[in-house]
Amino acid sequence: MKTYVSPSQRPDTETVVAVGSFDGVHLGHQALIAQLKAKAREHRVPSVVYTFDPPTRVLTQGVEFLSTLPEKLDLLTRYGVDETIAMSFTTEFAARPKEAFLEDLRTLRPRTLVVGEDFHFGRGRAGGVEDLRHVAAEVVALPMHQLAGEDIKSTRIRELLAAGDVDGAGRLLGRHYDAQGVVIQGDQLGRTIGWPTANIGVPDGKALPLGVFAVVVLGDRGERWHGMANVGLRPTVNGKTRRFEVHLFDFEGNLYGKELQVKFFSHLRGEQKFSGLDELQAQLTRDAQEARAVLRDVR
């Protein structure tokens, strides 16, 4: 997939364009992408996603994001998008009048525009679906996608993750929620009690579920491990900042500097404060047994 940082960078050809934040690339976004690809095949032109980094609500409302830009681009590639315009969403960009945004879209020469029916843009959210008809002959505005009667929204997925409900979040995403990051130096406490962990650094603002989870971990060279992850403050050792730590089953070696992708499969328990390291060690043994059972048939 080709990626640009402004519409003016891409070749001067006709396109079909889907517009939105695409945070998490959940089932609703996937419905937009399916419509985008169908229209691109119909017109025999490239499928283009015009999106924002960070997602609009991260800047305007201070929420956490579900996908970093690299994660989002990986997902859009996986779902078969030809090109992405990843615009830097700043205070200045948000303040532009709707006409400036429409001019961006005209640069892409869209045969069809695909958006959600509640899509708005420009300063004060002044622009809407009807304005888009000045840019493209055809505008497809899809209604809110639902699953079992529930609206599929990034906001709802963030709520589920905050509650540790990775199963619920996964249903709305159409896949297991994941987080990618580089293994960084920790305090190496886990190895002293027989449970060495990889301390994974993720960008500030990345939404993470809190608690202990059964996970599948992918390495940057195609490696795959089962394991368990802890996300939280580590109250037993009086931790003050959120940590994201993963123990890989049946692994020995050095992971420092390695990029890992962690897929959250099941919530095992919430974070607890134990009386000491012996009690913590015993609980980790039980956690590992449960995680192995959950992942027994996962390949």
mmCIF file of N, CA and C in Angstrom, residues 53-65 88-95:
data_model
loop_
_atom_site.group_PDB
_atom_site.id
_atom_site.type_symbol
_atom_site.label_atom_id
_atom_site.label_comp_id
_atom_site.label_asym_id
_atom_site.label_seq_id
_atom_site.Cartn_x
_atom_site.Cartn_y
_atom_site.Cartn_z
ATOM 1 N N ASP A 53 -4.001 11.649 11.581
ATOM 2 C CA ASP A 53 -3.071 11.221 12.624
ATOM 3 C C ASP A 53 -2.713 12.416 13.502
ATOM 4 N N PRO A 54 -3.112 12.412 14.792
ATOM 5 C CA PRO A 54 -3.873 11.362 15.457
ATOM 6 C C PRO A 54 -5.342 11.413 15.055
ATOM 7 N N PRO A 55 -6.136 10.402 15.457
ATOM 8 C CA PRO A 55 -7.570 10.478 15.215
ATOM 9 C C PRO A 55 -8.149 11.765 15.804
ATOM 10 N N THR A 56 -9.203 12.274 15.190
ATOM 11 C CA THR A 56 -9.699 13.609 15.534
ATOM 12 C C THR A 56 -10.023 13.760 17.014
ATOM 13 N N ARG A 57 -10.645 12.749 17.627
ATOM 14 C CA ARG A 57 -11.071 12.888 19.020
ATOM 15 C C ARG A 57 -9.903 12.849 19.999
ATOM 16 N N VAL A 58 -8.764 12.319 19.574
ATOM 17 C CA VAL A 58 -7.575 12.370 20.427
ATOM 18 C C VAL A 58 -7.172 13.826 20.650
ATOM 19 N N LEU A 59 -7.238 14.635 19.595
ATOM 20 C CA LEU A 59 -6.887 16.049 19.708
ATOM 21 C C LEU A 59 -8.017 16.852 20.346
ATOM 22 N N THR A 60 -9.255 16.632 19.912
ATOM 23 C CA THR A 60 -10.352 17.495 20.337
ATOM 24 C C THR A 60 -10.923 17.127 21.699
ATOM 25 N N GLN A 61 -10.801 15.826 22.101
ATOM 26 C CA GLN A 61 -11.396 15.396 23.358
ATOM 27 C C GLN A 61 -10.401 14.750 24.319
ATOM 28 N N GLY A 62 -9.178 14.547 23.874
ATOM 29 C CA GLY A 62 -8.158 13.984 24.756
ATOM 30 C C GLY A 62 -8.324 12.506 25.051
ATOM 31 N N VAL A 63 -9.041 11.763 24.191
ATOM 32 C CA VAL A 63 -9.224 10.334 24.439
ATOM 33 C C VAL A 63 -7.967 9.565 24.037
ATOM 34 N N GLU A 64 -7.867 8.331 24.507
ATOM 35 C CA GLU A 64 -6.788 7.455 24.063
ATOM 36 C C GLU A 64 -7.103 6.919 22.663
ATOM 37 N N PHE A 65 -6.070 6.508 21.950
ATOM 38 C CA PHE A 65 -6.278 5.981 20.604
ATOM 39 C C PHE A 65 -6.151 4.469 20.611
ATOM 40 N N SER A 88 -1.709 14.985 9.000
ATOM 41 C CA SER A 88 -1.377 15.363 10.373
ATOM 42 C C SER A 88 -2.511 16.224 10.927
ATOM 43 N N PHE A 89 -3.200 15.723 11.946
ATOM 44 C CA PHE A 89 -4.362 16.432 12.491
ATOM 45 C C PHE A 89 -3.900 17.303 13.663
ATOM 46 N N THR A 90 -3.772 18.577 13.395
ATOM 47 C CA THR A 90 -3.300 19.553 14.375
ATOM 48 C C THR A 90 -4.416 20.542 14.684
ATOM 49 N N THR A 91 -4.158 21.404 15.663
ATOM 50 C CA THR A 91 -5.123 22.457 15.987
ATOM 51 C C THR A 91 -5.372 23.339 14.772
ATOM 52 N N GLU A 92 -4.301 23.623 14.021
ATOM 53 C CA GLU A 92 -4.422 24.463 12.824
ATOM 54 C C GLU A 92 -5.262 23.762 11.758
ATOM 55 N N PHE A 93 -5.042 22.470 11.587
ATOM 56 C CA PHE A 93 -5.815 21.723 10.593
ATOM 57 C C PHE A 93 -7.290 21.697 10.979
ATOM 58 N N ALA A 94 -7.568 21.466 12.263
ATOM 59 C CA ALA A 94 -8.954 21.401 12.731
ATOM 60 C C ALA A 94 -9.679 22.729 12.543
ATOM 61 N N ALA A 95 -8.916 23.840 12.526
ATOM 62 C CA ALA A 95 -9.521 25.173 12.417
ATOM 63 C C ALA A 95 -9.770 25.600 10.978
#
